Tab-separated table of C-alpha atoms in Angstrom:
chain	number	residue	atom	x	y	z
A	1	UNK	CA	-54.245	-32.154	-28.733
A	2	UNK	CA	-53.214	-32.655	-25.054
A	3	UNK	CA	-54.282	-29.383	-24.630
A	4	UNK	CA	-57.293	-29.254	-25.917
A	5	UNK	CA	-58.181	-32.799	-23.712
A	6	UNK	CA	-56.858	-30.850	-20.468
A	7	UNK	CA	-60.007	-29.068	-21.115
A	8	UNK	CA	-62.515	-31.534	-21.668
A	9	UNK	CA	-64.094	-33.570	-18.361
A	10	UNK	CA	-63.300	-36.852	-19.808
A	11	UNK	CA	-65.595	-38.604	-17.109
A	12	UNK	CA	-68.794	-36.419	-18.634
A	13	UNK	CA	-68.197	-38.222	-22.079
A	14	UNK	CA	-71.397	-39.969	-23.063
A	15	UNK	CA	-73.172	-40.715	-26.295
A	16	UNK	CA	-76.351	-39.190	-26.683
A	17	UNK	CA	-79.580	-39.976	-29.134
A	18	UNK	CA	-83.143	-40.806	-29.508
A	19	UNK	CA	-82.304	-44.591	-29.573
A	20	UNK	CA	-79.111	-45.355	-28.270
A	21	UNK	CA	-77.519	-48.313	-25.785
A	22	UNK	CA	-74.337	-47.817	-24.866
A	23	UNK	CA	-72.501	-51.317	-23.592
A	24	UNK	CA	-69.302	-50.218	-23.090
A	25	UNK	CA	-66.679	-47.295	-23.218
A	26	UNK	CA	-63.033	-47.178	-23.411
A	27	UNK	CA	-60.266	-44.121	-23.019
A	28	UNK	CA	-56.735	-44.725	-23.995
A	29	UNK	CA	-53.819	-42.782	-23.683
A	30	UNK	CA	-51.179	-43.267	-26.160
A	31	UNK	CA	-48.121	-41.522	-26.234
A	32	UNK	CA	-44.333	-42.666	-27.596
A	33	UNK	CA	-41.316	-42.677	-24.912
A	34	UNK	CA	-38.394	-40.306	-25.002
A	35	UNK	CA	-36.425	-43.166	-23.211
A	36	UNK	CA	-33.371	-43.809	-24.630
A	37	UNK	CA	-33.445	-40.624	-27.212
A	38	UNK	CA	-30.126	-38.659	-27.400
A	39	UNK	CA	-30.945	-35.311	-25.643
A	40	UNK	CA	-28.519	-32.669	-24.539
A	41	UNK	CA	-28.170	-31.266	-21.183
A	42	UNK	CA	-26.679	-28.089	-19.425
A	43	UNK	CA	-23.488	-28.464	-17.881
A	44	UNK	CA	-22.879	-28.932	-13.780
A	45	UNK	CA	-19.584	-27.316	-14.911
A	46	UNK	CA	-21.172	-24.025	-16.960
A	47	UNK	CA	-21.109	-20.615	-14.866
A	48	UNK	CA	-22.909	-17.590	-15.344
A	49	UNK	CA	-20.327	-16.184	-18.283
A	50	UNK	CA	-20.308	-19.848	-19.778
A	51	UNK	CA	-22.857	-22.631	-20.642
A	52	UNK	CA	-21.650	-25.571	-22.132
A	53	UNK	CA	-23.769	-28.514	-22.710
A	54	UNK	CA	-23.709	-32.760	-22.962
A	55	UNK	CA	-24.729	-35.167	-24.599
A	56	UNK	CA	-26.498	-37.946	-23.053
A	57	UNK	CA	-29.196	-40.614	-23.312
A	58	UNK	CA	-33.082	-40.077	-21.820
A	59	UNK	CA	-33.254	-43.012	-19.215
A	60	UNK	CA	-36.262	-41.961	-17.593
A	61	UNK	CA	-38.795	-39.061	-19.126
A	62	UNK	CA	-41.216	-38.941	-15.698
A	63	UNK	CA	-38.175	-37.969	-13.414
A	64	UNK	CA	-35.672	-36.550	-15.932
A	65	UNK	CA	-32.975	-38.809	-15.979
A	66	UNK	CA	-30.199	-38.868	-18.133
A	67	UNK	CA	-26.810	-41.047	-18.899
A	68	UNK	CA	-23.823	-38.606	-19.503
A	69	UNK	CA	-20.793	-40.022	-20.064
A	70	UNK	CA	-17.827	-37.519	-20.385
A	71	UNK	CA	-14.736	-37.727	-20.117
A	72	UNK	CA	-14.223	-34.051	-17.889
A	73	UNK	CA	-16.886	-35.551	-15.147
A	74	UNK	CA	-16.021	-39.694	-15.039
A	75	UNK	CA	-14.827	-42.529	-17.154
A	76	UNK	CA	-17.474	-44.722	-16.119
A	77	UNK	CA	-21.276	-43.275	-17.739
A	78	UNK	CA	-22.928	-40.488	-14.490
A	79	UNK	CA	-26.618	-40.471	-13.939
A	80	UNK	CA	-27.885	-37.117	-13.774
A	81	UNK	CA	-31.262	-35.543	-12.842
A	82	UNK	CA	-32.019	-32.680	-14.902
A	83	UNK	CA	-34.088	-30.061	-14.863
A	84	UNK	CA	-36.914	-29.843	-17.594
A	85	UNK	CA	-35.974	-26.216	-18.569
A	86	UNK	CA	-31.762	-27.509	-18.594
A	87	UNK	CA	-32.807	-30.741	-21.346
A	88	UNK	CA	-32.625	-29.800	-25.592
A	89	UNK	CA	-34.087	-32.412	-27.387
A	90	UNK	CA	-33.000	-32.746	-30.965
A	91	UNK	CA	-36.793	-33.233	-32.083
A	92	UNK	CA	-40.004	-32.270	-31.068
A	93	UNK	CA	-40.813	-33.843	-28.095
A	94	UNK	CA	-43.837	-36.579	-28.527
A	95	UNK	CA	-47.055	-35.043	-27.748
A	96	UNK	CA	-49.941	-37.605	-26.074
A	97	UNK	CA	-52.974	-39.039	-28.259
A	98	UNK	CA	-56.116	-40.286	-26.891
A	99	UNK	CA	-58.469	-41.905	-28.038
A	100	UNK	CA	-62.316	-42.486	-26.920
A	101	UNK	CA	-63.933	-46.040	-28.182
A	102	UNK	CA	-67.586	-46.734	-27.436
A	103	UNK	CA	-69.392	-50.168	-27.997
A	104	UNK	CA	-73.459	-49.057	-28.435
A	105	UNK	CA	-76.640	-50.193	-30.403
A	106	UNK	CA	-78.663	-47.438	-32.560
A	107	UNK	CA	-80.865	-46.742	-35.213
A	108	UNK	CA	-80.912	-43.264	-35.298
A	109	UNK	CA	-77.794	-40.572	-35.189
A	110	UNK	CA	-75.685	-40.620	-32.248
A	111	UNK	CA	-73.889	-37.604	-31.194
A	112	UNK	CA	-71.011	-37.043	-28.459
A	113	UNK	CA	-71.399	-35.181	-25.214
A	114	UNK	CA	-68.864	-33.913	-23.223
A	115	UNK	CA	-68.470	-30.640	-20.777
A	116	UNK	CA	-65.477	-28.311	-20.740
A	117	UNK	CA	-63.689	-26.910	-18.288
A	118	UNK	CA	-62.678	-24.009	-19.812
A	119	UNK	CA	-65.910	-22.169	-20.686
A	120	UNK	CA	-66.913	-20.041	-18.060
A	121	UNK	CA	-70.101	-17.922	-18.487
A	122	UNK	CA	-72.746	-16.310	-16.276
A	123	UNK	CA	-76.168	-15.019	-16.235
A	124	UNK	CA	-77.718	-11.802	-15.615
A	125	UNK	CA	-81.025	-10.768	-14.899
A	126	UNK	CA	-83.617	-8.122	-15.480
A	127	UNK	CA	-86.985	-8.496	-13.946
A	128	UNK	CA	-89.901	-6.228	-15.428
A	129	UNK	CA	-92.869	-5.530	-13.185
A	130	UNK	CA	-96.223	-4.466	-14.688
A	131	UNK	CA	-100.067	-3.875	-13.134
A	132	UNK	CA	-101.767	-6.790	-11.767
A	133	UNK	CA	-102.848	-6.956	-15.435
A	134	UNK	CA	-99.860	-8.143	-17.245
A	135	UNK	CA	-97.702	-10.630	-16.440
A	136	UNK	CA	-93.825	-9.956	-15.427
A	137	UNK	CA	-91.077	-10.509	-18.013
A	138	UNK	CA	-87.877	-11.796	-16.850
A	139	UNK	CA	-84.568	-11.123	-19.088
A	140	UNK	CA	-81.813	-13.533	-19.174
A	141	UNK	CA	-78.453	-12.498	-20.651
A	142	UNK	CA	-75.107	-14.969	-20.635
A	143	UNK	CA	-72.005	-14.125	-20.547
A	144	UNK	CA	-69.300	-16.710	-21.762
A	145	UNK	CA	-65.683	-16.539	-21.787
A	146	UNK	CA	-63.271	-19.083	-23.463
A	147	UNK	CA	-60.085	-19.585	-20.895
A	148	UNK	CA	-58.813	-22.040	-23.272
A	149	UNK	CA	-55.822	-21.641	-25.867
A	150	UNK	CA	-57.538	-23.148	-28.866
A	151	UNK	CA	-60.986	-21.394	-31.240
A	152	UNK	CA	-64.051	-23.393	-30.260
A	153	UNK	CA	-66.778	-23.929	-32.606
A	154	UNK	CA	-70.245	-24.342	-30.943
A	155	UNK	CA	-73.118	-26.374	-33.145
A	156	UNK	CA	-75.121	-26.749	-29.885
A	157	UNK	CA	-74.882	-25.879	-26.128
A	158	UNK	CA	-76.677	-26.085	-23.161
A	159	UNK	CA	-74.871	-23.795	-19.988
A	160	UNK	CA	-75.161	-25.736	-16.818
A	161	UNK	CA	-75.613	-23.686	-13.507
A	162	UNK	CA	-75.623	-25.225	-10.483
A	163	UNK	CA	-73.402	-28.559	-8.949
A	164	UNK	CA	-72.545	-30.490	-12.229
A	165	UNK	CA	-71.991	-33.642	-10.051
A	166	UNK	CA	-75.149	-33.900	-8.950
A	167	UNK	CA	-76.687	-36.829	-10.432
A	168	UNK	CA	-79.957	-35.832	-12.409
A	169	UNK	CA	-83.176	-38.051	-11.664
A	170	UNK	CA	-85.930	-36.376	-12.458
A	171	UNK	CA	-86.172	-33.032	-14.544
A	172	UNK	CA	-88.978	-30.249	-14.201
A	173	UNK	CA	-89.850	-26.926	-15.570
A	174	UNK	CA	-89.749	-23.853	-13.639
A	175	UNK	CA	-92.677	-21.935	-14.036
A	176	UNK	CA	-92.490	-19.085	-11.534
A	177	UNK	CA	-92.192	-16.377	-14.538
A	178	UNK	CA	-93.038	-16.320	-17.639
A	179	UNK	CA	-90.135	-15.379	-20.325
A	180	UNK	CA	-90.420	-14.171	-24.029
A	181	UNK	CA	-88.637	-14.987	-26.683
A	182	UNK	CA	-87.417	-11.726	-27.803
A	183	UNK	CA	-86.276	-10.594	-24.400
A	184	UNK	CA	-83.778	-13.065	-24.126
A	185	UNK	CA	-80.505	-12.847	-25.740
A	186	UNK	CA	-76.936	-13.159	-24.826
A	187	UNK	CA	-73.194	-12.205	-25.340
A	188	UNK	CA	-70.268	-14.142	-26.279
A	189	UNK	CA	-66.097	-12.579	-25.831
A	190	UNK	CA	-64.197	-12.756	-28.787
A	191	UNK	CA	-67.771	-14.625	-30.598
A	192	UNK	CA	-67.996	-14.979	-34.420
A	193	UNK	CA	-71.385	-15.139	-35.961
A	194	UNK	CA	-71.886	-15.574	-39.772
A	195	UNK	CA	-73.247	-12.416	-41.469
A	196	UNK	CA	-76.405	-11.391	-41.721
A	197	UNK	CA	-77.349	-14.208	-39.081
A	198	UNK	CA	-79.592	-13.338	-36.104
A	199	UNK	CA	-77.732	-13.198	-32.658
A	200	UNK	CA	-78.069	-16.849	-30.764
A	201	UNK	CA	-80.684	-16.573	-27.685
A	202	UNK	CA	-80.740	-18.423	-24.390
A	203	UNK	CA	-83.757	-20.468	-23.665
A	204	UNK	CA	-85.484	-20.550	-20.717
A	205	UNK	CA	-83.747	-22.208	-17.980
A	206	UNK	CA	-84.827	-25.732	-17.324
A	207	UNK	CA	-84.584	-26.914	-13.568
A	208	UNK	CA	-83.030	-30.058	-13.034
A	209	UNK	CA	-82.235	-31.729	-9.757
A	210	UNK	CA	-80.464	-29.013	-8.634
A	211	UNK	CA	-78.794	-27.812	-12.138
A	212	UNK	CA	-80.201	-25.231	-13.891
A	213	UNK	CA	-79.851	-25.805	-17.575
A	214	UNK	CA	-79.881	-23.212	-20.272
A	215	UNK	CA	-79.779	-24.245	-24.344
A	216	UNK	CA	-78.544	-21.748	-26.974
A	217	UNK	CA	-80.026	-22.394	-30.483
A	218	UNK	CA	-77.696	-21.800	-32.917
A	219	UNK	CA	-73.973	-22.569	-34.019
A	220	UNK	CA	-70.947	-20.019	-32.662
A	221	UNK	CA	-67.540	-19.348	-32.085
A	222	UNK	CA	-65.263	-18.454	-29.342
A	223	UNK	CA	-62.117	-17.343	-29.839
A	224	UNK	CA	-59.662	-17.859	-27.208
């Protein structure tokens, strides 16, 4: 929906594998016109005790304007520029489509890639200290909210911290602490797990160019 594509960075879109060449990628925007589709507007002549309303014809959809031609305001047709919230359309107004073509080579599965927008999480820490003996633990916990109007369902994800427009050369591991896997875990608002499953956990954060990158391994939801 155009919703849901308000939420997705369409310039992030990528195809991703183990042997893929992408040659060429399209993104189209399809949507049909309201031109010239009989709508009905409110009245320059309604008060506040009174609305009455016209019919007219959609001329143009981007600025809202619309032939009237009665017989109370001119014999000749008026062009009028309405308000959005002053125009009743007799159906549904026409939603936009879009569509995302790629042109690639493979021989393995491909996957898409995208980020969102409206997935907002952060981490928290918790540092253990020990003797000289034994080595620190570090606990990472994240945080993620879904600001979005639409249930998404997660099969994979990797949280990006960090300035996502940084272009990523060359990737290295952080190795300043050493992390366990059962002291790291996480928590989702509004999440759905299946039952019985063990809670998701975030993996060690990966350090890249400037990003820090975090990968949660296994599917969840996040309701809106």
């Amino acid at each position: 929906s155009a919703e849901d594509w308000a939420d997705i960075r369409s310039d992030s879109m990528t195809l991703i594998g183990t042997n893929v060449n992408v040659t060429q990628q399209t993104i189209t925007e399809k949507k049909k016109s309201l031109n010239n589709l009989p709508v009905y507007i409110r009245s320059p002549t309604s008060s506040h005790t009174e609305t009455k309303f016209l019919k007219g014809t959609m001329i143009d959809e981007n600025r809202n304007l619309v032939k009237v031609i009665d017989k109370d305001i001119s014999k000749e047709p008026v062009y009028l520029t309405v308000p959005a919230n002053d125009i009743i359309y007799e159906d549904e107004p026409f939603q936009s489509k879009y569509y995302v073509n790629f042109t690639y080579e493979t021989t393995d599965a491909v996957y898409l890639s995208y980020l969102r927008s409206n997935l907002n999480w952060k981490t928290r820490y918790q540092l253990s200290l020990f003797e000289e003996s034994k080595s620190p633990i570090i606990i990472a916990m994240a945080d993620i909210r879904n600001d979005g109007k639409s249930r998404i369902d997660v099969e994979h994800a990797e949280l990006l911290g960090g300035d996502i427009n940084l272009r990523m050369f060359e990737q290295h591991r952080s190795e300043r602490y050493e992390a366990r896997e059962h002291a790291v875990m996480y928590s989702i608002s509004h999440a759905q797990l299946s039952t019985g499953s063990p809670p998701p956990s975030v993996s060690r954060g990966e350090e890249v160019a400037g990003l820090y990158v975090f990968s949660i391994n296994q599917p969840f939801s996040i309701d809106a």
